[in-house]
Amino acid sequence: MIQKVLIANRGEIALRVIRTCKRMGIETVAIYSQADKDSLHVAAADSAICVGEATNTDSYLNLANVLMAAEISGADAVHPGYGYFSERTLFAEALAGMGIKFIGPSVKAIEAMGDKAAAKAAAIAASCPVVPGSDGIVANEADAIRIAEEIGYPVLLKAVAGGGGKGIRRVDSSADLGRLWKLAQNEAQASFGNADMLVEKCVIAPRHVEVQVIGDEHGNLIHLFERECSIQNLRHQKIVEEAPYAGMSEALRKRMGEAAVRVASAVGYSNAGTVEFLVDSSENFYFLEMNTRLQVEHPVTEAITGLDLVELQIRVARGEKLPLTQEQVQFEGHAIEARITAQDPDQQFAPSTGLISRWNAPGGPGVRMDTHVYAGFKIMPFYDPMIAKLIVYGRDRAEAVQRLTVALDEFHVEGIKTNIPFLRRLVRDADYQAGDISTAFVPQFLGEA
Amino acid sequence: MIQKVLIANRGEIALRVIRTCKRMGIETVAIYSQADKDSLHVAAADSAICVGEATNTDSYLNLANVLMAAEISGADAVHPGYGYFSERTLFAEALAGMGIKFIGPSVKAIEAMGDKAAAKAAAIAASCPVVPGSDGIVANEADAIRIAEEIGYPVLLKAVAGGGGKGIRRVDSSADLGRLWKLAQNEAQASFGNADMLVEKCVIAPRHVEVQVIGDEHGNLIHLFERECSIQNLRHQKIVEEAPYAGMSEALRKRMGEAAVRVASAVGYSNAGTVEFLVDSSENFYFLEMNTRLQVEHPVTEAITGLDLVELQIRVARGEKLPLTQEQVQFEGHAIEARITAQDPDQQFAPSTGLISRWNAPGGPGVRMDTHVYAGFKIMPFYDPMIAKLIVYGRDRAEAVQRLTVALDEFHVEGIKTNIPFLRRLVRDADYQAGDISTAFVPQFLGEA
Amino acid sequence: MKELDLETIRHALRTARENGYEVVRIRSGAEAFRGTLDLTRPESATPELVFMPEEMDADPEETEGQAFEEIRAMAVGYFAPGSLFEVSASVNKGDVVGSIRALGISNDVTSSVSGKITEVLVGEGDPVQFGQALARVEV
Amino acid sequence: MKELDLETIRHALRTARENGYEVVRIRSGAEAFRGTLDLTRPESATPELVFMPEEMDADPEETEGQAFEEIRAMAVGYFAPGSLFEVSASVNKGDVVGSIRALGISNDVTSSVSGKITEVLVGEGDPVQFGQALARVEV
């Protein structure tokens, strides 16, 4: 049984997990840094434990303090949220050693998907299409050049240990490869402590489409349809996500859903996870990676399926069988999430900090707000700039886009700069409104704007 | 066509109407009193016209100013919201004379339902059960005594021109009738300018159940199921409403829905309206009155049907046929609305005014907030104390109650007193949680508390 | 409505107390007050507070010793100027300077001040809202 | 983290400006400032503002000229007192006064101040969070 959950995270996702725990009658323990003492996730939890000073490494990424917080709180389970320790096997293993349930997949599954080369091999073994490229780690620059010429430029150099759009370099010709190879290796070593690289064909202007899966610990595994996440910033971070991918054929939806389930099953996956794909304009899809945790953009899936993903995570973590079969999962309507960040769109999206003096959030039918901030809260420079998620739901994509537009127009923040003005322009773009988007959308849009 | 709508109201309902208009691409004009210049309904509209000083009679109820605001704005339609001019035939007639569409039922229908005796007669003619009582206006005290003895005490003295729980007096014995008759008449004269009274049997501890109907101007009229509104304060004002009435048999749901449609059809009703009933513990139901406007609690119907009632109002007002048949209206899940008021539960719910210094509203899955206030907004003493509506949705009543409980616990307001602490206690009541409620619930609960 | 009502003062005091200010100076139009809070007393106790009218600094727009006021619409409708409604005209408080037509009825607009009109802000037939400035008057 | 940072002052100034206050007095712990705003200048211009340290009133808890500080936990775990961890013990800055056990490892707790322990707030085996006060020291 799970009766007391410590949420090893901060901000909106910690609050999101707490909400479902409370609804389920489960006691909650928040952790917080000294800088986050006024965050709503602290106020909402039944109790809260300070785990360190402001910086992430001192607090949310201080392994000993977070583990000891779990121990002294008497929690019987830990929800990791996303980021932080959510995909660190060391954390999950340590909890297991302490007799505390990690609400997520097995260590084996995290390991299998945390290594890009191993993940790709697993996808191939599961008959899931992958982007043409190196069969695993590329030994040296000469091999990289040979492979790039085989599959054709442009190619991507990808750090094996990267993820979430980080650790990727595009190479357009053999002339650039030597220089960029060294740069990419150095960056990978510095960022991830691992210089191993892959070479992959660069799919031009693909869509980023991901499939949500969830499995129980009895071998049942289903998918909850796809999310379209092509609207990404110049650092490959998602900004606006939607579900479903409205332009998708039913045949493709079925093929991708089944492929995602095959890949996850191949590594004995349980709990919630996301299989990410690139989809080209001819409906070819390629396995990209698997995120072995709850995703930032999970609310759009919740909106169209009526399911509570955190509830499902907790239920399967406490040993229950999945409460529904693949056939019982249905979706209806259309949902879009916009990530609200404390960034100044007029200053190359530089982080903005300071006291929020006004916070007039949108509301009304079809509008969901997930945020840990409020008027009177001070945004600190220590953390990710995402301060809220605005999720809208409509009967179809057009209605969802309209609701998003109205909601963004209403959203009024003072004291800090936010990306809201940028989002307002984005949702008025004709291509965006027509759903004619790809991962090339934002760079083009910014070039035009 | 309707291309520009003036919203002849304030606060959350004006904002709610504006949201749908904007989504539909319709231009919006807000009106406001000088005291309301910082309300979110003013900020959200495309333009706004000041119609007077703070008090209602100087502004929102200043007929000439509101009508002239509609004229000078160039609006081709007016949405009245609820309260204010929404059920005043004079207003609808004046707009018609100015060539401006009133988004609501016909003057004839408002008139027919505005007079309690006529409304009751219409219900009887439509074979809808009514509470036993006088056949229309009671001439004098002697007649009142005779009727009361026929139908048995307790009885209610009801002002013909009353509504929304106002203008009602309960009489428990013939000894009290003389005194209360005069008091009720005087009050009715003072409040409504009309001293005409009805006498009705007082149904003991009934449920208040109402059926939402909507008709087009081509004779099509459907119902959108019921709302359970038994949780009312000592002034018969609704506090917590839900849809559907979970304990209702399918047979009763069908009978009441059909009865509501018959009553509305009997007066040639178009646009949105609500037929209110009392339901006793043996599933007998009695027609109470019909509200010829959008209801405060309409969001719970929206949540379970997926429909946007304001959109439907506008579409039928512009001459469209209803876009769906009775058979196509379905409901799923359970929704509850809690009215958040600026009232101090520790001081007999006295109105509380002042600057809202903190406004941490709840959010997350299944939570909808409708409000025109924010941290930094000043609550004035001039208007209704309702400052927000919290609407939650769940897959069933238990889940909705859990979500409401979590949301109320999160809701943190400073600077003014609110009824939130009272609502937190209410939703934890065992009878409430079991759905074992009636209009006697709150008086009992307050007596116990 | 006068801006400087009791509510405003209460708000200012609460803000001052919450932020630990001891001196509060409130200015609104032609009125100004200065208050001193005794912060050592608990909020529930009667505050040690003295509010006194203050000398007003000259408004930046009145640097030459002149003062302006505005004639405002007290109804919503269409404006029609009267014979006095022109630049340089002298008006006395209560003088009819025009009318606002609403629902077919003309409502007189009277000047709320005495002085010389220096600027007219609306013309014949212009729609006006409640409180809208119609003309500037040098008083 | 110090409470009275630039952000706090900026917020106070903004509040003061919005509310038309001219004098701002900010107090936090052992620091106090008094500022005067020139409200006649637009916000974008450099504000005419002088902030000066003020004489502080004595803290109610320090009326007898004593000052207290706290020894705080710098880790999460279970506390074990050292021999110095008792009332009346004299400690020097840097002295080990106990340990916090976390993941099987003992982490020394050193005193951040010199003085006499007047109160111990946790006992053997008590779970402690980061920053939690463990003992009061009279300095």
JSON list of N, CA and C in Angstrom, two decimals, chain A residues 343-350 417-418 421-422 425:
[
{"chain": "A", "resi": 343, "resn": "GLN", "atom": "N", "xyz": [10.44, 34.62, -19.06]},
{"chain": "A", "resi": 343, "resn": "GLN", "atom": "CA", "xyz": [11.49, 34.93, -20.02]},
{"chain": "A", "resi": 343, "resn": "GLN", "atom": "C", "xyz": [11.04, 36.14, -20.82]},
{"chain": "A", "resi": 344, "resn": "ASP", "atom": "N", "xyz": [11.98, 36.97, -21.19]},
{"chain": "A", "resi": 344, "resn": "ASP", "atom": "CA", "xyz": [11.65, 38.18, -21.92]},
{"chain": "A", "resi": 344, "resn": "ASP", "atom": "C", "xyz": [11.78, 37.94, -23.42]},
{"chain": "A", "resi": 345, "resn": "PRO", "atom": "N", "xyz": [10.66, 37.88, -24.13]},
{"chain": "A", "resi": 345, "resn": "PRO", "atom": "CA", "xyz": [10.75, 37.59, -25.56]},
{"chain": "A", "resi": 345, "resn": "PRO", "atom": "C", "xyz": [11.45, 38.71, -26.34]},
{"chain": "A", "resi": 346, "resn": "ASP", "atom": "N", "xyz": [11.52, 39.90, -25.74]},
{"chain": "A", "resi": 346, "resn": "ASP", "atom": "CA", "xyz": [12.21, 40.99, -26.42]},
{"chain": "A", "resi": 346, "resn": "ASP", "atom": "C", "xyz": [13.71, 40.99, -26.15]},
{"chain": "A", "resi": 347, "resn": "GLN", "atom": "N", "xyz": [14.17, 40.12, -25.28]},
{"chain": "A", "resi": 347, "resn": "GLN", "atom": "CA", "xyz": [15.60, 40.05, -24.94]},
{"chain": "A", "resi": 347, "resn": "GLN", "atom": "C", "xyz": [16.09, 38.62, -25.14]},
{"chain": "A", "resi": 348, "resn": "GLN", "atom": "N", "xyz": [15.81, 38.07, -26.32]},
{"chain": "A", "resi": 348, "resn": "GLN", "atom": "CA", "xyz": [16.25, 36.69, -26.64]},
{"chain": "A", "resi": 348, "resn": "GLN", "atom": "C", "xyz": [15.84, 35.71, -25.53]},
{"chain": "A", "resi": 349, "resn": "PHE", "atom": "N", "xyz": [14.65, 35.92, -24.98]},
{"chain": "A", "resi": 349, "resn": "PHE", "atom": "CA", "xyz": [14.11, 35.01, -23.98]},
{"chain": "A", "resi": 349, "resn": "PHE", "atom": "C", "xyz": [15.04, 34.86, -22.77]},
{"chain": "A", "resi": 350, "resn": "ALA", "atom": "N", "xyz": [15.67, 35.96, -22.39]},
{"chain": "A", "resi": 350, "resn": "ALA", "atom": "CA", "xyz": [16.49, 35.95, -21.19]},
{"chain": "A", "resi": 350, "resn": "ALA", "atom": "C", "xyz": [15.59, 35.71, -19.98]},
{"chain": "A", "resi": 417, "resn": "LYS", "atom": "N", "xyz": [8.87, 39.70, -16.66]},
{"chain": "A", "resi": 417, "resn": "LYS", "atom": "CA", "xyz": [8.58, 39.51, -18.08]},
{"chain": "A", "resi": 417, "resn": "LYS", "atom": "C", "xyz": [8.22, 38.06, -18.31]},
{"chain": "A", "resi": 418, "resn": "THR", "atom": "N", "xyz": [7.27, 37.81, -19.19]},
{"chain": "A", "resi": 418, "resn": "THR", "atom": "CA", "xyz": [6.92, 36.44, -19.52]},
{"chain": "A", "resi": 418, "resn": "THR", "atom": "C", "xyz": [6.89, 36.27, -21.04]},
{"chain": "A", "resi": 421, "resn": "PRO", "atom": "N", "xyz": [3.42, 37.48, -24.46]},
{"chain": "A", "resi": 421, "resn": "PRO", "atom": "CA", "xyz": [3.27, 38.23, -25.71]},
{"chain": "A", "resi": 421, "resn": "PRO", "atom": "C", "xyz": [3.72, 37.43, -26.94]},
{"chain": "A", "resi": 422, "resn": "PHE", "atom": "N", "xyz": [4.80, 36.66, -26.76]},
{"chain": "A", "resi": 422, "resn": "PHE", "atom": "CA", "xyz": [5.28, 35.80, -27.85]},
{"chain": "A", "resi": 422, "resn": "PHE", "atom": "C", "xyz": [4.23, 34.74, -28.20]},
{"chain": "A", "resi": 425, "resn": "ARG", "atom": "N", "xyz": [1.33, 36.06, -30.25]},
{"chain": "A", "resi": 425, "resn": "ARG", "atom": "CA", "xyz": [1.63, 36.19, -31.68]},
{"chain": "A", "resi": 425, "resn": "ARG", "atom": "C", "xyz": [1.64, 34.81, -32.35]}
]
